[in-house]
Amino acid sequence: MKRFVVAALTVFLPLSVHAQDHLTETLTPEPRPYPYAILDIQPGAEAMEAASMFGERMMLVLVPEQVALRVENGEGRAFALTFDQKLVTQGVGLHTRMGRDPYTEITATLATEAMGGRVLQIRRTMREPNENLPEPAALIAQLEERYGPPSQRTAYGATWAWGDEGFIPDLDGQPLHEITTVDRFGSRKTTQYRPCSGGFSGDAEYRFRQHRETQIMPGCTALFSVGFNGGAQNSTISFSLTDFDLIRQHVAEVDRQIMEALTDDTPVAPADMDL
C-alpha cells in the first residue's frame, strides 16, 4: 500500500509556492432540504454572496483565511494546494474571545474549488450587555415560531436536527442504528449510534486522509443550534449551522481528485535545479 505524507499550514496572505495544483469544480449543491439559515444564508451559498449579506446585516468585514495543503506519496510525487478555508471577521481573534468586552463575530467554513468554494458551515457569536440581548426563552420562542419545536432542549440552548428522512423531532429518543467500519489493516468494527447525536467527526474543515475509517455524521444532514452563556452584565449568544451532507460530498470528491493526481502514471518532467 502506498503511504502518503500530509502537511497543512494556515496562513493569512497568499503563499509563494514552487508549484500549485488545482482541483476541478465538479459539485454544485442542490437546494437544501431544511429551512434553517443564519442571517438568511444557508450552506451551499457562494462565498461572495455570504460575505456581502453578512456585511450588510451585521456591519462586519469578512476576510479570507487561507490554508496551504501538501500531500506526498511514497514515490516523491506531490499535490500542493492553497485555498480559502474560511471567511472570518476582521479584527476578532483569540484575545477578543478570551476577553470580557462585547464583540460580534461571523465565521463561515468554505469548501475548496471542487465545490466552487461554497459555504459548508456558519457560526455567529454575539457578546453584548444583557439589555441589548433577548432573554433566552424569548429567543427560543422566536426560533420555534420559525422552525417549530427543537429536536433537543438543554439548560444551555436548543438544537434542530435534520436527518436522511427529514426533521428529527427527538434526538435522544431515536432508535439505535448500526454502522460497520473497516480500519486500514482490514479489521471490522460495528458501532451503534443515533443520527445527529455525536460520536462521529463533524469537522467542516478539509483534511486529507488516505484511509477514512470513521464516517462523517452518518444519517445526519444538518444541525442548527443556538447556545447561551449568561453573565451578570454581559451574555453570549451563539448560532451554528452545519451541513454534513455537503461536507461528505466535498470530502469524498477532494479525496478522489488528490488520490487520482498522486497515482497518475504520467512521467514527471525533470527539474531544472542547479546541480
Short mmCIF file of C-alpha atoms in Angstrom, two decimals:
data_model
loop_
_atom_site.label_atom_id
_atom_site.label_comp_id
_atom_site.label_asym_id
_atom_site.label_seq_id
_atom_site.Cartn_x
_atom_site.Cartn_y
_atom_site.Cartn_z
CA MET A 1 0.00 0.00 0.00
CA LYS A 2 1.33 3.44 -0.90
CA ARG A 3 1.86 5.75 2.04
CA PHE A 4 1.19 9.47 2.00
CA VAL A 5 2.70 12.34 3.94
CA VAL A 6 0.41 15.30 4.64
CA ALA A 7 1.33 18.83 5.70
CA ALA A 8 -1.12 21.69 6.26
CA LEU A 9 -0.48 25.32 7.19
CA THR A 10 -2.95 28.11 7.96
CA VAL A 11 -1.90 31.46 6.52
CA PHE A 12 -3.49 34.86 6.03
CA LEU A 13 -1.63 36.02 2.91
CA PRO A 14 -1.05 34.29 -0.43
CA LEU A 15 1.87 31.87 -0.27
CA SER A 16 4.74 31.83 -2.72
CA VAL A 17 4.70 28.15 -3.63
CA HIS A 18 7.02 26.49 -6.13
CA ALA A 19 4.15 24.65 -7.82
CA GLN A 20 0.42 24.85 -7.30
CA ASP A 21 -2.03 22.16 -8.28
CA HIS A 22 -5.70 22.71 -8.89
CA LEU A 23 -8.98 20.96 -8.19
CA THR A 24 -11.74 20.76 -10.79
CA GLU A 25 -15.16 22.10 -9.83
CA THR A 26 -17.49 19.11 -10.14
CA LEU A 27 -20.03 19.68 -7.34
CA THR A 28 -22.96 22.10 -7.41
CA PRO A 29 -25.14 21.85 -4.29
CA GLU A 30 -28.84 21.17 -4.70
CA PRO A 31 -31.29 23.43 -2.81
CA ARG A 32 -31.05 22.45 0.83
CA PRO A 33 -33.95 20.34 2.17
CA TYR A 34 -34.13 22.08 5.57
CA PRO A 35 -35.36 25.61 6.41
CA TYR A 36 -32.56 26.69 8.76
CA ALA A 37 -30.43 29.73 7.95
CA ILE A 38 -28.24 32.30 9.66
CA LEU A 39 -28.96 35.84 8.51
CA ASP A 40 -30.77 34.29 5.51
CA ILE A 41 -27.65 32.38 4.37
CA GLN A 42 -27.62 28.59 4.17
CA PRO A 43 -24.74 26.20 3.48
CA GLY A 44 -24.30 25.82 -0.26
CA ALA A 45 -24.29 29.59 -0.77
CA GLU A 46 -21.44 31.18 -2.71
CA ALA A 47 -18.76 32.75 -0.53
CA MET A 48 -19.11 36.24 -2.03
CA GLU A 49 -22.88 36.16 -1.56
CA ALA A 50 -22.45 35.16 2.09
CA ALA A 51 -19.80 37.81 2.76
CA SER A 52 -21.97 40.50 1.20
CA MET A 53 -25.06 39.51 3.18
CA PHE A 54 -23.20 39.24 6.49
CA GLY A 55 -21.52 42.57 5.89
CA GLU A 56 -24.84 44.23 5.10
CA ARG A 57 -26.78 42.72 8.01
CA MET A 58 -24.07 42.80 10.71
CA MET A 59 -21.88 45.69 9.51
CA LEU A 60 -18.85 43.39 9.63
CA VAL A 61 -15.91 42.97 7.26
CA LEU A 62 -15.13 39.34 6.49
CA VAL A 63 -11.70 38.36 5.20
CA PRO A 64 -10.48 35.01 3.83
CA GLU A 65 -8.32 32.69 5.91
CA GLN A 66 -6.10 30.60 3.67
CA VAL A 67 -4.76 27.10 4.15
CA ALA A 68 -1.86 25.52 2.30
CA LEU A 69 -2.20 21.76 1.83
CA ARG A 70 0.58 19.48 0.57
CA VAL A 71 0.30 15.69 0.16
CA GLU A 72 3.22 13.49 -0.94
CA ASN A 73 3.17 9.83 -1.88
CA GLY A 74 5.96 7.36 -1.24
CA GLU A 75 7.43 7.91 -4.69
CA GLY A 76 8.07 11.63 -4.25
CA ARG A 77 5.08 12.86 -6.25
CA ALA A 78 3.33 15.76 -4.50
CA PHE A 79 -0.01 17.58 -4.65
CA ALA A 80 0.09 21.18 -3.34
CA LEU A 81 -2.93 23.41 -2.97
CA THR A 82 -3.69 26.77 -1.37
CA PHE A 83 -7.35 27.67 -0.82
CA ASP A 84 -9.63 29.92 1.24
CA GLN A 85 -10.83 27.68 4.05
CA LYS A 86 -12.82 30.28 5.98
CA LEU A 87 -14.31 33.72 5.95
CA VAL A 88 -13.55 35.29 9.33
CA THR A 89 -14.48 38.57 10.97
CA GLN A 90 -11.71 41.12 10.61
CA GLY A 91 -10.20 42.18 13.93
CA VAL A 92 -11.67 39.36 16.03
CA GLY A 93 -9.16 36.84 17.36
CA LEU A 94 -8.34 34.75 20.41
CA HIS A 95 -7.59 37.81 22.54
CA THR A 96 -11.06 39.22 21.80
CA ARG A 97 -12.82 35.94 22.58
CA MET A 98 -10.89 35.41 25.81
CA GLY A 99 -11.58 38.96 26.99
CA ARG A 100 -14.70 40.47 28.53
CA ASP A 101 -15.55 43.22 26.08
CA PRO A 102 -18.58 42.96 23.77
CA TYR A 103 -17.96 41.72 20.24
CA THR A 104 -19.76 40.21 17.26
CA GLU A 105 -18.31 37.54 15.02
CA ILE A 106 -19.25 35.57 11.92
CA THR A 107 -17.22 32.61 10.67
CA ALA A 108 -18.06 30.67 7.51
CA THR A 109 -16.15 27.49 6.68
CA LEU A 110 -15.75 27.04 2.93
CA ALA A 111 -15.31 24.16 0.52
CA THR A 112 -12.40 24.02 -1.91
CA GLU A 113 -12.80 24.83 -5.60
CA ALA A 114 -14.12 21.27 -6.09
CA MET A 115 -17.42 22.72 -4.79
CA GLY A 116 -16.82 26.25 -6.01
CA GLY A 117 -15.62 27.49 -2.62
CA ARG A 118 -19.16 27.38 -1.27
CA VAL A 119 -20.23 27.63 2.37
CA LEU A 120 -20.31 24.41 4.43
CA GLN A 121 -20.78 25.77 7.94
CA ILE A 122 -21.78 29.10 9.53
CA ARG A 123 -21.14 30.28 13.08
CA ARG A 124 -22.40 33.54 14.59
CA THR A 125 -21.44 34.78 18.08
CA MET A 126 -22.55 37.90 19.95
CA ARG A 127 -21.35 39.01 23.38
CA GLU A 128 -23.33 42.05 24.43
CA PRO A 129 -24.66 43.81 27.54
CA ASN A 130 -27.72 41.93 28.76
CA GLU A 131 -30.04 44.82 27.96
CA ASN A 132 -29.08 44.52 24.28
CA LEU A 133 -29.91 40.81 24.00
CA PRO A 134 -33.24 38.95 24.17
CA GLU A 135 -33.96 36.64 27.07
CA PRO A 136 -33.10 33.04 26.16
CA ALA A 137 -36.75 31.95 26.47
CA ALA A 138 -37.86 34.75 24.13
CA LEU A 139 -35.22 33.81 21.54
CA ILE A 140 -36.23 30.13 21.66
CA ALA A 141 -39.87 31.18 21.22
CA GLN A 142 -38.88 33.21 18.14
CA LEU A 143 -37.00 30.24 16.66
CA GLU A 144 -39.87 27.87 17.43
CA GLU A 145 -42.25 30.22 15.64
CA ARG A 146 -39.97 29.98 12.57
CA TYR A 147 -38.80 26.33 12.68
CA GLY A 148 -41.11 24.53 15.10
CA PRO A 149 -40.15 22.82 18.38
CA PRO A 150 -36.45 21.86 18.60
CA SER A 151 -35.09 18.33 18.44
CA GLN A 152 -33.39 18.82 21.79
CA ARG A 153 -33.53 21.34 24.64
CA THR A 154 -30.87 21.80 27.31
CA ALA A 155 -30.16 24.36 30.01
CA TYR A 156 -27.72 26.00 27.60
CA GLY A 157 -29.70 26.13 24.36
CA ALA A 158 -31.55 24.15 21.72
CA THR A 159 -30.83 22.10 18.59
CA TRP A 160 -32.82 21.44 15.43
CA ALA A 161 -31.66 18.30 13.59
CA TRP A 162 -32.36 17.15 10.02
CA GLY A 163 -31.65 13.55 9.05
CA ASP A 164 -31.89 11.40 5.95
CA GLU A 165 -35.68 11.18 6.38
CA GLY A 166 -36.27 14.81 7.33
CA PHE A 167 -36.66 16.61 10.64
CA ILE A 168 -35.73 14.59 13.74
CA PRO A 169 -38.26 15.54 16.44
CA ASP A 170 -36.46 13.83 19.33
CA LEU A 171 -32.69 13.41 19.14
CA ASP A 172 -32.39 11.32 22.29
CA GLY A 173 -35.45 9.19 21.54
CA GLN A 174 -34.30 7.87 18.17
CA PRO A 175 -33.86 4.11 17.71
CA LEU A 176 -30.28 2.91 17.61
CA HIS A 177 -28.63 2.41 14.22
CA GLU A 178 -25.59 0.28 13.44
CA ILE A 179 -22.63 1.01 11.23
CA THR A 180 -19.64 -1.19 10.41
CA THR A 181 -16.26 0.43 9.78
CA VAL A 182 -13.03 -1.08 8.45
CA ASP A 183 -9.65 0.23 9.56
CA ARG A 184 -6.59 0.43 7.31
CA PHE A 185 -5.48 -3.03 8.42
CA GLY A 186 -8.82 -4.61 7.43
CA SER A 187 -10.27 -5.05 10.92
CA ARG A 188 -14.03 -4.52 11.13
CA LYS A 189 -15.91 -2.84 13.98
CA THR A 190 -19.68 -2.37 14.43
CA THR A 191 -20.89 0.69 16.33
CA GLN A 192 -24.37 1.69 17.49
CA TYR A 193 -25.38 5.33 17.16
CA ARG A 194 -28.27 7.76 16.90
CA PRO A 195 -28.07 10.13 13.89
CA CYS A 196 -27.04 13.71 14.66
CA SER A 197 -26.29 12.81 18.28
CA GLY A 198 -22.49 12.92 18.19
CA GLY A 199 -19.89 10.21 18.40
CA PHE A 200 -18.64 10.96 14.87
CA SER A 201 -16.44 13.65 13.41
CA GLY A 202 -18.33 16.74 12.35
CA ASP A 203 -15.38 18.85 11.20
CA ALA A 204 -16.21 21.05 8.22
CA GLU A 205 -12.55 21.88 7.50
CA TYR A 206 -10.96 19.67 4.86
CA ARG A 207 -8.02 17.47 5.89
CA PHE A 208 -6.64 14.78 3.61
CA ARG A 209 -6.75 11.21 4.88
CA GLN A 210 -5.53 8.23 2.90
CA HIS A 211 -8.00 5.99 4.71
CA ARG A 212 -11.16 7.33 6.32
CA GLU A 213 -12.25 4.71 8.81
CA THR A 214 -14.85 6.86 10.55
CA GLN A 215 -17.71 8.33 8.55
CA ILE A 216 -18.79 11.96 8.87
CA MET A 217 -22.00 12.06 10.94
CA PRO A 218 -23.81 9.21 9.14
CA GLY A 219 -27.56 9.66 8.78
CA CYS A 220 -27.35 13.36 9.66
CA THR A 221 -27.99 16.01 7.02
CA ALA A 222 -27.68 19.20 9.07
CA LEU A 223 -27.64 20.60 12.60
CA PHE A 224 -28.80 24.07 13.61
CA SER A 225 -28.18 25.10 17.20
CA VAL A 226 -28.36 28.12 19.48
CA GLY A 227 -26.44 28.39 22.74
CA PHE A 228 -26.47 30.76 25.71
CA ASN A 229 -23.79 31.77 28.20
CA GLY A 230 -25.23 34.23 30.70
CA GLY A 231 -23.33 36.69 32.85
CA ALA A 232 -24.14 39.39 35.38
CA GLN A 233 -23.52 42.20 32.90
CA ASN A 234 -22.70 40.66 29.52
CA SER A 235 -24.06 37.47 27.95
CA THR A 236 -23.14 35.50 24.86
CA ILE A 237 -25.50 34.04 22.26
CA SER A 238 -24.10 31.74 19.58
CA PHE A 239 -25.64 30.17 16.48
CA SER A 240 -24.23 27.31 14.44
CA LEU A 241 -25.43 25.71 11.20
CA THR A 242 -23.51 22.76 9.72
CA ASP A 243 -24.44 20.78 6.61
CA PHE A 244 -22.93 17.30 6.92
CA ASP A 245 -24.39 16.16 3.61
CA LEU A 246 -22.37 18.82 1.76
CA ILE A 247 -19.28 18.08 3.87
CA ARG A 248 -19.43 14.37 2.97
CA GLN A 249 -19.83 15.16 -0.73
CA HIS A 250 -16.94 17.62 -0.60
CA VAL A 251 -14.53 15.36 1.29
CA ALA A 252 -15.19 12.39 -1.00
CA GLU A 253 -14.59 14.41 -4.16
CA VAL A 254 -11.43 16.18 -2.95
CA ASP A 255 -10.01 12.88 -1.69
CA ARG A 256 -10.75 11.36 -5.11
CA GLN A 257 -9.08 14.15 -7.07
CA ILE A 258 -5.97 14.19 -4.88
CA MET A 259 -5.58 10.40 -5.00
CA GLU A 260 -6.07 10.45 -8.77
CA ALA A 261 -3.36 13.09 -9.15
CA LEU A 262 -0.91 11.22 -6.92
CA THR A 263 -1.41 7.86 -8.64
CA ASP A 264 -1.15 9.24 -12.17
CA ASP A 265 1.43 7.26 -14.17
CA THR A 266 2.29 10.19 -16.43
CA PRO A 267 6.10 10.67 -16.47
CA VAL A 268 7.34 13.55 -14.32
CA ALA A 269 9.33 16.23 -16.13
CA PRO A 270 12.89 16.62 -14.81
CA ALA A 271 13.56 19.60 -12.53
CA ASP A 272 15.89 22.42 -13.58
CA MET A 273 17.69 22.81 -10.25
CA ASP A 274 21.31 23.97 -10.36
CA LEU A 275 23.21 20.78 -9.54
#
